[in-house]
PDB file of C-alpha atoms in Angstrom:
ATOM      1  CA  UNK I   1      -4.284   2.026 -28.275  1.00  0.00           C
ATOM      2  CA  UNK I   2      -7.649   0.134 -28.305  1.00  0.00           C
ATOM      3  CA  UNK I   3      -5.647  -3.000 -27.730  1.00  0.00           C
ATOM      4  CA  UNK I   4      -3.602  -1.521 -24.991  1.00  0.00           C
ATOM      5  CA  UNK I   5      -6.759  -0.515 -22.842  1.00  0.00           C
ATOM      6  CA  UNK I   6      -7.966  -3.906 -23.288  1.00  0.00           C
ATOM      7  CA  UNK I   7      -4.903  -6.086 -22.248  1.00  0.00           C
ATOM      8  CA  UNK I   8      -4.865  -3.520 -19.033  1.00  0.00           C
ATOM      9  CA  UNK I   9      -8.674  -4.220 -18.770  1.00  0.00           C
ATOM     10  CA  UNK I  10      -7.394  -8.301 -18.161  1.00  0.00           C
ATOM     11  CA  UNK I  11      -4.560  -7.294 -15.745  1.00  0.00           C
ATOM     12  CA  UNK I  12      -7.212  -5.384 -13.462  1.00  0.00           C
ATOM     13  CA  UNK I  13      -9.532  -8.032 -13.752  1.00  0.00           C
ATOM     14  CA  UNK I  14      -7.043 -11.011 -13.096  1.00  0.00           C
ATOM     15  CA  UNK I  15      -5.578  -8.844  -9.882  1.00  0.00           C
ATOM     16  CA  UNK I  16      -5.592 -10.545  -6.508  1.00  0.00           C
ATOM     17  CA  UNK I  17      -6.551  -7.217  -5.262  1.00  0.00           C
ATOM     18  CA  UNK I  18     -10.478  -7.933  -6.522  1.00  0.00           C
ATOM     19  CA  UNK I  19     -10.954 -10.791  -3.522  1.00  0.00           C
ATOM     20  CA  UNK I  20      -9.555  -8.022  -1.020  1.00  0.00           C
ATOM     21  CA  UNK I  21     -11.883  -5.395  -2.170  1.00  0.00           C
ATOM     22  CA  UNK I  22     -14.649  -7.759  -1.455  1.00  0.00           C
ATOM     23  CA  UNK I  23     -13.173  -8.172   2.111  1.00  0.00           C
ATOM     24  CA  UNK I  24     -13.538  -4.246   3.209  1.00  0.00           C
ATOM     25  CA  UNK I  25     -16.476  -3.558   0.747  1.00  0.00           C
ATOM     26  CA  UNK I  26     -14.939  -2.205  -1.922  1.00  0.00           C
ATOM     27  CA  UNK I  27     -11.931  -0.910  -1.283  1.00  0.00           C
ATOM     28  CA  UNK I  28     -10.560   1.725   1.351  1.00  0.00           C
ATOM     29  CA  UNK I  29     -12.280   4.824  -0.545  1.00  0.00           C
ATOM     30  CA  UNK I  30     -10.775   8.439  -0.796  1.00  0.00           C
ATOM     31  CA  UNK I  31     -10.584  10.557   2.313  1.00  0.00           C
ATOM     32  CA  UNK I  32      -9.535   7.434   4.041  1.00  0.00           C
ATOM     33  CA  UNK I  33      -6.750   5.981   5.868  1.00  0.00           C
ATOM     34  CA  UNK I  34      -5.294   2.369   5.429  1.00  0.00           C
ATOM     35  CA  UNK I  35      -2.263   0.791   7.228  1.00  0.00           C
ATOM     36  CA  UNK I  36      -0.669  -2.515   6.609  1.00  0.00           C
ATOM     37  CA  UNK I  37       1.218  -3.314   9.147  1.00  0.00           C
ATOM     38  CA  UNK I  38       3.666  -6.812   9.898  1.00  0.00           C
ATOM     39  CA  UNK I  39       6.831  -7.387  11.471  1.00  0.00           C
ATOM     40  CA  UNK I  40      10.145  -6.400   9.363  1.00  0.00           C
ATOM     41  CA  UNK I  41      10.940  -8.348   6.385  1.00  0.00           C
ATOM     42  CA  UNK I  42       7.129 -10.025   5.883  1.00  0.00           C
ATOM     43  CA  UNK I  43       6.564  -8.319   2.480  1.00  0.00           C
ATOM     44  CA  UNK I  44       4.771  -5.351   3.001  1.00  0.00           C
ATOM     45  CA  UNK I  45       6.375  -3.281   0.650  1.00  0.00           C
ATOM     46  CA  UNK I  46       5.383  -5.585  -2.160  1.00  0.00           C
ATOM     47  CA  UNK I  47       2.143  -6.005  -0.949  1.00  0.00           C
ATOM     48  CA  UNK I  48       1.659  -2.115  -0.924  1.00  0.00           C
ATOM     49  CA  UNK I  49       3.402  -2.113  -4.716  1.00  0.00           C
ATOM     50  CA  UNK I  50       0.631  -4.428  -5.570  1.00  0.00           C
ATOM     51  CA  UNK I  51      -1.917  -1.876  -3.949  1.00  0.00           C
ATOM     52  CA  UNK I  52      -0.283   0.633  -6.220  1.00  0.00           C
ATOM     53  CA  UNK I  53      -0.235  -1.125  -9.518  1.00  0.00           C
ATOM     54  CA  UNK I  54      -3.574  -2.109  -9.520  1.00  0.00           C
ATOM     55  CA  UNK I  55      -4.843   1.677  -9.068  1.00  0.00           C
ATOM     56  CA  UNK I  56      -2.610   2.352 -12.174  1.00  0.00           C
ATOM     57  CA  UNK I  57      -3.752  -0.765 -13.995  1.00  0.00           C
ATOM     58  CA  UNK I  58      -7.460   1.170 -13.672  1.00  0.00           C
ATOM     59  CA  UNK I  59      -6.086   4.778 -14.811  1.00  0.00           C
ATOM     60  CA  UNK I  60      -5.600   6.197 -11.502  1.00  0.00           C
ATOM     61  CA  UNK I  61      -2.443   8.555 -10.141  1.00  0.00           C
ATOM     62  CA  UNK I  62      -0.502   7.027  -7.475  1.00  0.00           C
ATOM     63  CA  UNK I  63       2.454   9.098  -5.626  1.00  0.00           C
ATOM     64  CA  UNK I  64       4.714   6.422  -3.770  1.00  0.00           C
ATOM     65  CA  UNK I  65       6.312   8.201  -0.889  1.00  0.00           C
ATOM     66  CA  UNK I  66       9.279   6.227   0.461  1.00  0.00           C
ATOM     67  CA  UNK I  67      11.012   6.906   3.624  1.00  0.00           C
ATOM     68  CA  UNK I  68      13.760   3.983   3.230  1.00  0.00           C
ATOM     69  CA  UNK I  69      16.555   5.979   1.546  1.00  0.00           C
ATOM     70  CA  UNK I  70      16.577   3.145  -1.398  1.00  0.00           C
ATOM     71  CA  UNK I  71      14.119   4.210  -3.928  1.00  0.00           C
ATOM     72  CA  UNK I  72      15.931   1.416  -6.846  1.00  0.00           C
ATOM     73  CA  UNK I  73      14.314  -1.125  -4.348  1.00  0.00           C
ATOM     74  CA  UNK I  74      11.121   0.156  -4.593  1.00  0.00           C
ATOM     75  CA  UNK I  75      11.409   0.604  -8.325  1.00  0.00           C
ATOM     76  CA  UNK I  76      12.123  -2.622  -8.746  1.00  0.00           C
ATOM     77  CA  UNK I  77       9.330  -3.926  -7.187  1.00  0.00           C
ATOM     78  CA  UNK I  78       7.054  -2.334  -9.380  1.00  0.00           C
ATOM     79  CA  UNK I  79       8.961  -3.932 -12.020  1.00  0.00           C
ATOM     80  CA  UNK I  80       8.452  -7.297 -10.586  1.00  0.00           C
ATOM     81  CA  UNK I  81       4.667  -7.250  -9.701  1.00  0.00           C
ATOM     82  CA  UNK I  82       3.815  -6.238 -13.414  1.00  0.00           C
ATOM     83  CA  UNK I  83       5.960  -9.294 -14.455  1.00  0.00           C
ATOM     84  CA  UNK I  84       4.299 -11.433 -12.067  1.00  0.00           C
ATOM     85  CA  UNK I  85       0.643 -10.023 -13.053  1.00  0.00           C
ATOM     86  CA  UNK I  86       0.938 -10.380 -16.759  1.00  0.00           C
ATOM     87  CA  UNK I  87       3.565 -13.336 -17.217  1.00  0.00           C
ATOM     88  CA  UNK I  88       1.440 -15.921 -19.040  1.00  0.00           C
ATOM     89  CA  UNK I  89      -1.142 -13.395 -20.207  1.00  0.00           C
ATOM     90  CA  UNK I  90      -2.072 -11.647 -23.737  1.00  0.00           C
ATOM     91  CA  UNK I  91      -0.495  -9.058 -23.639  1.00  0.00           C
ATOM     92  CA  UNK I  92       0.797  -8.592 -26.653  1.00  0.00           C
ATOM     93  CA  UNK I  93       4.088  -5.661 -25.610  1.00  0.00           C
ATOM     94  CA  UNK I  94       4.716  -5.845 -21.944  1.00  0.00           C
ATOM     95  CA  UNK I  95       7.334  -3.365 -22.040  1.00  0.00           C
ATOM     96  CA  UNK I  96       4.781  -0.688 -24.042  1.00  0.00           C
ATOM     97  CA  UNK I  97       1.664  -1.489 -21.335  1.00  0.00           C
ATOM     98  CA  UNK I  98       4.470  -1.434 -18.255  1.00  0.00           C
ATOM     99  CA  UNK I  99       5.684   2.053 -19.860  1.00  0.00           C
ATOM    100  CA  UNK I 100       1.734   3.546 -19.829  1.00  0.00           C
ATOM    101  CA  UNK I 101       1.146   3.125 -16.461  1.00  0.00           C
ATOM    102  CA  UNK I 102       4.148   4.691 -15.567  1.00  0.00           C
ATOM    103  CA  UNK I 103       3.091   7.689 -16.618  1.00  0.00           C
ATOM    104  CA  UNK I 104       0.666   7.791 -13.590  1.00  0.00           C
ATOM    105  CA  UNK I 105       3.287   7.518 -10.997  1.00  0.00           C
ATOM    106  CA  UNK I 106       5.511   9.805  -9.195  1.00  0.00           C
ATOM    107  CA  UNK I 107       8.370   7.785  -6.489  1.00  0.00           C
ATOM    108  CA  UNK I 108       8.916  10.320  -3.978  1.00  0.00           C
ATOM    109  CA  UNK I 109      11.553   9.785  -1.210  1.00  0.00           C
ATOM    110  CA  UNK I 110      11.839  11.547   2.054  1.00  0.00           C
ATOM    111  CA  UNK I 111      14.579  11.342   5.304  1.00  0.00           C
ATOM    112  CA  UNK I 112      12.610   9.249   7.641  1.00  0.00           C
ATOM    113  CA  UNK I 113      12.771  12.013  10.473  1.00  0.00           C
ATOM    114  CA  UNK I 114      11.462  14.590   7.987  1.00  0.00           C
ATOM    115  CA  UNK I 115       8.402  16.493  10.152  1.00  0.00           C
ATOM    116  CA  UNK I 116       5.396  15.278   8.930  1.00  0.00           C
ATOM    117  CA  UNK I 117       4.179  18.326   8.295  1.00  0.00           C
ATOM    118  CA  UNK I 118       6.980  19.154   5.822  1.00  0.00           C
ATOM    119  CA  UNK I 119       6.317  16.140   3.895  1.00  0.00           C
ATOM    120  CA  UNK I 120       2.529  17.051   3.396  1.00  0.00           C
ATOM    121  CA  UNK I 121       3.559  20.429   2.062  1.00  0.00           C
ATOM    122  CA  UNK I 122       5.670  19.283  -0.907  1.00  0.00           C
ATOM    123  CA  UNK I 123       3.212  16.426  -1.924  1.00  0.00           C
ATOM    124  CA  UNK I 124       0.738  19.177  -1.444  1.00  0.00           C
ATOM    125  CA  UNK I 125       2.477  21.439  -3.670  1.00  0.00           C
ATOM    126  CA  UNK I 126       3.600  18.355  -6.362  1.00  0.00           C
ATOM    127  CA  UNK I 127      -0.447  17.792  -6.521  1.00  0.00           C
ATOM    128  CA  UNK I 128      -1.755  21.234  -6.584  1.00  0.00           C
ATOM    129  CA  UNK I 129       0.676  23.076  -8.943  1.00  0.00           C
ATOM    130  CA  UNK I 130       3.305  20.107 -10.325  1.00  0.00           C
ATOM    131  CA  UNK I 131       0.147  19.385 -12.132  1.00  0.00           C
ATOM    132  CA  UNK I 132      -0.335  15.742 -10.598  1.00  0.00           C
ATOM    133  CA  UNK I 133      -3.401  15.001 -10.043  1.00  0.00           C
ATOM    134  CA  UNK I 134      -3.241  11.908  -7.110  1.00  0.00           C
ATOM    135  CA  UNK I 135      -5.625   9.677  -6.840  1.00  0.00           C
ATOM    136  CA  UNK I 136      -3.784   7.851  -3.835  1.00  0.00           C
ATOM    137  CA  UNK I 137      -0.654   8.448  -1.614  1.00  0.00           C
ATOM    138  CA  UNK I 138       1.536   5.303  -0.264  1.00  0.00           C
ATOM    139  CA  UNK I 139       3.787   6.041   2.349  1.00  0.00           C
ATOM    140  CA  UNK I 140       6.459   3.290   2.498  1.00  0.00           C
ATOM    141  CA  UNK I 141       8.364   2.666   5.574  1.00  0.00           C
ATOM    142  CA  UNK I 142       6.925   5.742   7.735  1.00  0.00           C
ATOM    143  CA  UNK I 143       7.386   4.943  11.615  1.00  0.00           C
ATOM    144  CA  UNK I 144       3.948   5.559  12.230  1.00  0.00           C
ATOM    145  CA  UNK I 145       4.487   4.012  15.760  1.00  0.00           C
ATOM    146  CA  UNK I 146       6.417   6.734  16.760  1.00  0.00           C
ATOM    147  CA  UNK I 147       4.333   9.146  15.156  1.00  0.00           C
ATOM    148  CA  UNK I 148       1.821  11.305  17.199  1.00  0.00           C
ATOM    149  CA  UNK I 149      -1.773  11.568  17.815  1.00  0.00           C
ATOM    150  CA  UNK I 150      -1.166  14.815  15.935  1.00  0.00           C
ATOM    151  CA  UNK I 151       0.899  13.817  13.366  1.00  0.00           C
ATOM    152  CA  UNK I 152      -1.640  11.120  12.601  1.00  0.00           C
ATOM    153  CA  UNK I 153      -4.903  14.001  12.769  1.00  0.00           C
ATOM    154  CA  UNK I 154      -2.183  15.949   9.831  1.00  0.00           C
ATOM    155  CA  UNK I 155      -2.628  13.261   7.956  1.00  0.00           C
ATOM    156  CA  UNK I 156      -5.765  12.556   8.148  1.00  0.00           C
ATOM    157  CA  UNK I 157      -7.075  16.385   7.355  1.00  0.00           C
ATOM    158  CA  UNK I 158      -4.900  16.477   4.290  1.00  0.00           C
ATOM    159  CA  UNK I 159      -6.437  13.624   2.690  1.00  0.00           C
ATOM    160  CA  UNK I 160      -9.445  14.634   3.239  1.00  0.00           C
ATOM    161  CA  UNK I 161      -8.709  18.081   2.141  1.00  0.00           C
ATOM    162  CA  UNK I 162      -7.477  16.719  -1.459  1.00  0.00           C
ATOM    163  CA  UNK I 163      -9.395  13.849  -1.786  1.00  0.00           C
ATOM    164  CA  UNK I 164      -6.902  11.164  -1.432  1.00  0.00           C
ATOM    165  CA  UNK I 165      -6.900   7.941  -0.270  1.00  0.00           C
ATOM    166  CA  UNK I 166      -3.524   7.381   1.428  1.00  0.00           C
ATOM    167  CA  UNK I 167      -2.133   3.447   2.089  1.00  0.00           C
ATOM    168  CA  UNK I 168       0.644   3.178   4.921  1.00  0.00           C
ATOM    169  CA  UNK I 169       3.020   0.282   4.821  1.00  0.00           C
ATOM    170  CA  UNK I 170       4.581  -0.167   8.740  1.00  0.00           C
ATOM    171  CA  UNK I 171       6.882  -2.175  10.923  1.00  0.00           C
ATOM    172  CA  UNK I 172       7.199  -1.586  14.850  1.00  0.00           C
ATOM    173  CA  UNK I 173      10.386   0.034  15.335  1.00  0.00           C
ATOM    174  CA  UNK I 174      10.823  -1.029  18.936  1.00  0.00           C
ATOM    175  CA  UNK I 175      11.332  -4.499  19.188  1.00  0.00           C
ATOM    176  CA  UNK I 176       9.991  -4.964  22.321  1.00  0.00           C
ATOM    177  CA  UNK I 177       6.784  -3.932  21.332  1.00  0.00           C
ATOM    178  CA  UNK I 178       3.914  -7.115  21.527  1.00  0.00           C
ATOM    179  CA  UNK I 179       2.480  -8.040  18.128  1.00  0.00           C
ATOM    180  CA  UNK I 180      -0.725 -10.012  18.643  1.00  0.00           C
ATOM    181  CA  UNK I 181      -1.577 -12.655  16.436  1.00  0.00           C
ATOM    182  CA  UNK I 182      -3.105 -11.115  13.589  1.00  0.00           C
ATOM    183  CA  UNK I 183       0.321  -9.249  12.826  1.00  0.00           C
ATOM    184  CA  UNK I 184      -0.433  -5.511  14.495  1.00  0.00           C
ATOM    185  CA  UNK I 185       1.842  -4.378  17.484  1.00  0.00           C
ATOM    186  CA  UNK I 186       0.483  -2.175  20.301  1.00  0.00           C
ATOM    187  CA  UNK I 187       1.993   0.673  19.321  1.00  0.00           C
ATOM    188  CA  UNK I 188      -0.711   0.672  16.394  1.00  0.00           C
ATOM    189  CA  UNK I 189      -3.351  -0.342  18.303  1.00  0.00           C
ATOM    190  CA  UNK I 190      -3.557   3.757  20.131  1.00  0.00           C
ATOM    191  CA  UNK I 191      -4.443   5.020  16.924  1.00  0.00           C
ATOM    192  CA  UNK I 192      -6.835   2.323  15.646  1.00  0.00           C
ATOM    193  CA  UNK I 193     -10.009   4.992  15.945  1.00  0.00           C
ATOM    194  CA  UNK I 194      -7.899   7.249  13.573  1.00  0.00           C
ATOM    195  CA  UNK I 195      -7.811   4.269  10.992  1.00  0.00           C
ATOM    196  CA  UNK I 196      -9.996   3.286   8.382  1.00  0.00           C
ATOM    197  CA  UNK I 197      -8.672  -0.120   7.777  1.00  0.00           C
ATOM    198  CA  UNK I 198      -6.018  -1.903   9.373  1.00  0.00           C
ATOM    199  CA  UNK I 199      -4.321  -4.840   8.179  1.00  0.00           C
ATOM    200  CA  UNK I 200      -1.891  -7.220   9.415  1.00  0.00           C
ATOM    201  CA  UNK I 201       0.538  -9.255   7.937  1.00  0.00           C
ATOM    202  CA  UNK I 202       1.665 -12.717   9.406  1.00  0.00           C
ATOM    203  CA  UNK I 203       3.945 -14.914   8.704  1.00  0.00           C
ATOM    204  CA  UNK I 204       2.755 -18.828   9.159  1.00  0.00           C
ATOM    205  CA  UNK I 205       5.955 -21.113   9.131  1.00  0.00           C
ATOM    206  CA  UNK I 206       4.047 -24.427   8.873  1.00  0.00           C
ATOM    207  CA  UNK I 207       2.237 -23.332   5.287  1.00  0.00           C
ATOM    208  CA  UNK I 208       5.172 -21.311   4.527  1.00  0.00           C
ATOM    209  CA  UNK I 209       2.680 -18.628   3.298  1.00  0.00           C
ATOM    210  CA  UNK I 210       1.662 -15.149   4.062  1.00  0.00           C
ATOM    211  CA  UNK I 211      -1.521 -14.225   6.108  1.00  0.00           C
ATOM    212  CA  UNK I 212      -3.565 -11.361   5.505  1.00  0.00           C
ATOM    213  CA  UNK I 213      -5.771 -10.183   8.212  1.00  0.00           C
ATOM    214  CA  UNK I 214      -8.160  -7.475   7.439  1.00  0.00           C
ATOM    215  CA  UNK I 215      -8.424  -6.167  11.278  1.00  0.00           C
ATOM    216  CA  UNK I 216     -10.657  -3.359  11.172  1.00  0.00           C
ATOM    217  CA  UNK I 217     -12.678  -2.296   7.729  1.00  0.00           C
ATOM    218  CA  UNK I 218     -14.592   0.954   7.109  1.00  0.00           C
ATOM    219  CA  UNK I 219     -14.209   1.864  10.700  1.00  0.00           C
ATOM    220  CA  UNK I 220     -15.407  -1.435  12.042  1.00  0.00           C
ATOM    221  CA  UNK I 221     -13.137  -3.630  14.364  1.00  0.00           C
ATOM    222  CA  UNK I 222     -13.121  -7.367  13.210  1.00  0.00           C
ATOM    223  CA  UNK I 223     -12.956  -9.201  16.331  1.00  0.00           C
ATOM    224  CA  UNK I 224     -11.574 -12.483  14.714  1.00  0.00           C
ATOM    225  CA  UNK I 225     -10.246 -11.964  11.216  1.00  0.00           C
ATOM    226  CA  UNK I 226     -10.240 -14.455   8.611  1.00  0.00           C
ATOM    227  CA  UNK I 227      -7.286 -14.166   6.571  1.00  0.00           C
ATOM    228  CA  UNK I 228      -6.542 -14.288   3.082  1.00  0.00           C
ATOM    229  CA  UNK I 229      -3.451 -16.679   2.280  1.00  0.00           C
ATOM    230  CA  UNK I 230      -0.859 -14.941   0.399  1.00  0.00           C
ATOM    231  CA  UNK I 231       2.365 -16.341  -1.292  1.00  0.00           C
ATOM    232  CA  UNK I 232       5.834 -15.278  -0.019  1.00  0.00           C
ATOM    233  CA  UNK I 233       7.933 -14.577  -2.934  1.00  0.00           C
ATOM    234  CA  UNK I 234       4.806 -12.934  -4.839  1.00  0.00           C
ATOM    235  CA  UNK I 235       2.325 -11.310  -2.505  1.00  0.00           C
ATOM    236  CA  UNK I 236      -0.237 -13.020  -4.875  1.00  0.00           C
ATOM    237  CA  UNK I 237      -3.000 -15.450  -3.565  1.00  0.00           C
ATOM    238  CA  UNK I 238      -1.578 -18.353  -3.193  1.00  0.00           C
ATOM    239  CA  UNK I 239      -2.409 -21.278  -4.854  1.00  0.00           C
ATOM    240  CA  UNK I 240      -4.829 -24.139  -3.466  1.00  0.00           C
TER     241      UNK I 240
END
């Protein structure tokens, strides 16, 4: 066991996820809302797995909430960011460490025009009397740019109510909507006071890398981002 905690002790410390901290002071904090947002297909989903995988690399519960109707996909890529995280390192039984922090999340799935406030009553009810303590909520694939001013003030009072810090991973569902050039469409932008941290996603075709603009932080807009340079297939910082 000893050994376990201390080849999960490496994976946290290796994590990309330690040079984003850094960028919004520590992380997004419970009580808080965070939304990473990009156009379809930009790798948000495995960007929020790696979200996820580090808070269960450190002990914490994590309830992934997906709204896509193909939870194997999302399974899968919690499969492949462990692989990617500890390929090359010492740990000594990858499949006994990947099974441990399993045990700290629950994959949730939900019809995507589900009312909101249905949604927040069974993860409610999974974390007060399923016995689930939650340390973090990720909603995967949610249209929050449909959702209301209301919808958005639900979620916000629930997370605050059970301590939570809640992640949202979101495309723009109409495509006509403008996307500025740090990845975040207007139809975000109306609920940016509601929003703890925002982050956009962009693809750059010249690098053929990922770009991760940290937009607003701790309730502070960031007129001109600098963003962190992710890699494609991995979500990982890439490589110099």
């Amino acid at each position: 066991m000893e050994v376990l905690l201390m080849e999960i002790q490496e994976l946290v410390e290796l994590s990309p996820l330690r040079v984003f901290e850094e960028s919004i002071n520590g992380g997004l904090g419970k009580g808080n809302l965070g939304v990473l947002v990009s156009r379809h297909g930009v790798g948000k989903t495995a960007c929020l797995v790696h979200f996820a995988a580090d808070k269960l690399f450190k002990g914490e519960q994590v309830i992934h909430v997906s709204f896509s109707g193909n939870v194997e996909h999302v399974v899968n890529w919690y499969k492949e960011v462990f692989r990617q995280l500890s390929d090359g390192k010492s740990v000594e039984d990858p499949s006994e460490t990947y099974s441990s922090i399993l045990a700290n999340r629950v994959v949730m799935n939900f019809n995507q025009h589900m009312p909101i406030d249905r949604v927040l009553t069974s993860l409610e009810t999974l974390i007060e009397h399923g016995s689930f303590k939650a340390d973090a909520v990720l909603f995967d694939g949610y249209r929050l740019s449909l959702a209301s001013e209301e919808d958005i003030r639900q979620i916000k009072a629930f997370v605050q109510k059970l301590g939570l810090e809640a992640w949202f991973a979101v495309s723009p569902v109409q495509e006509e909507t403008h996307i500025d050039e740090y990845g975040v469409p207007d139809s975000i932008r109306k609920y940016v006071d509601l929003i703890d941290v925002l982050i956009g996603l962009t693809y750059d075709d010249k690098l053929d890398k990922v770009i991760m603009n940290v937009v607003k932080s701790k309730g502070t807009s960031i007129p001109k981002p600098t963003g962190v340079v992710l890699d494609p297939k991995t979500m990982l910082l890439a490589k110099a």
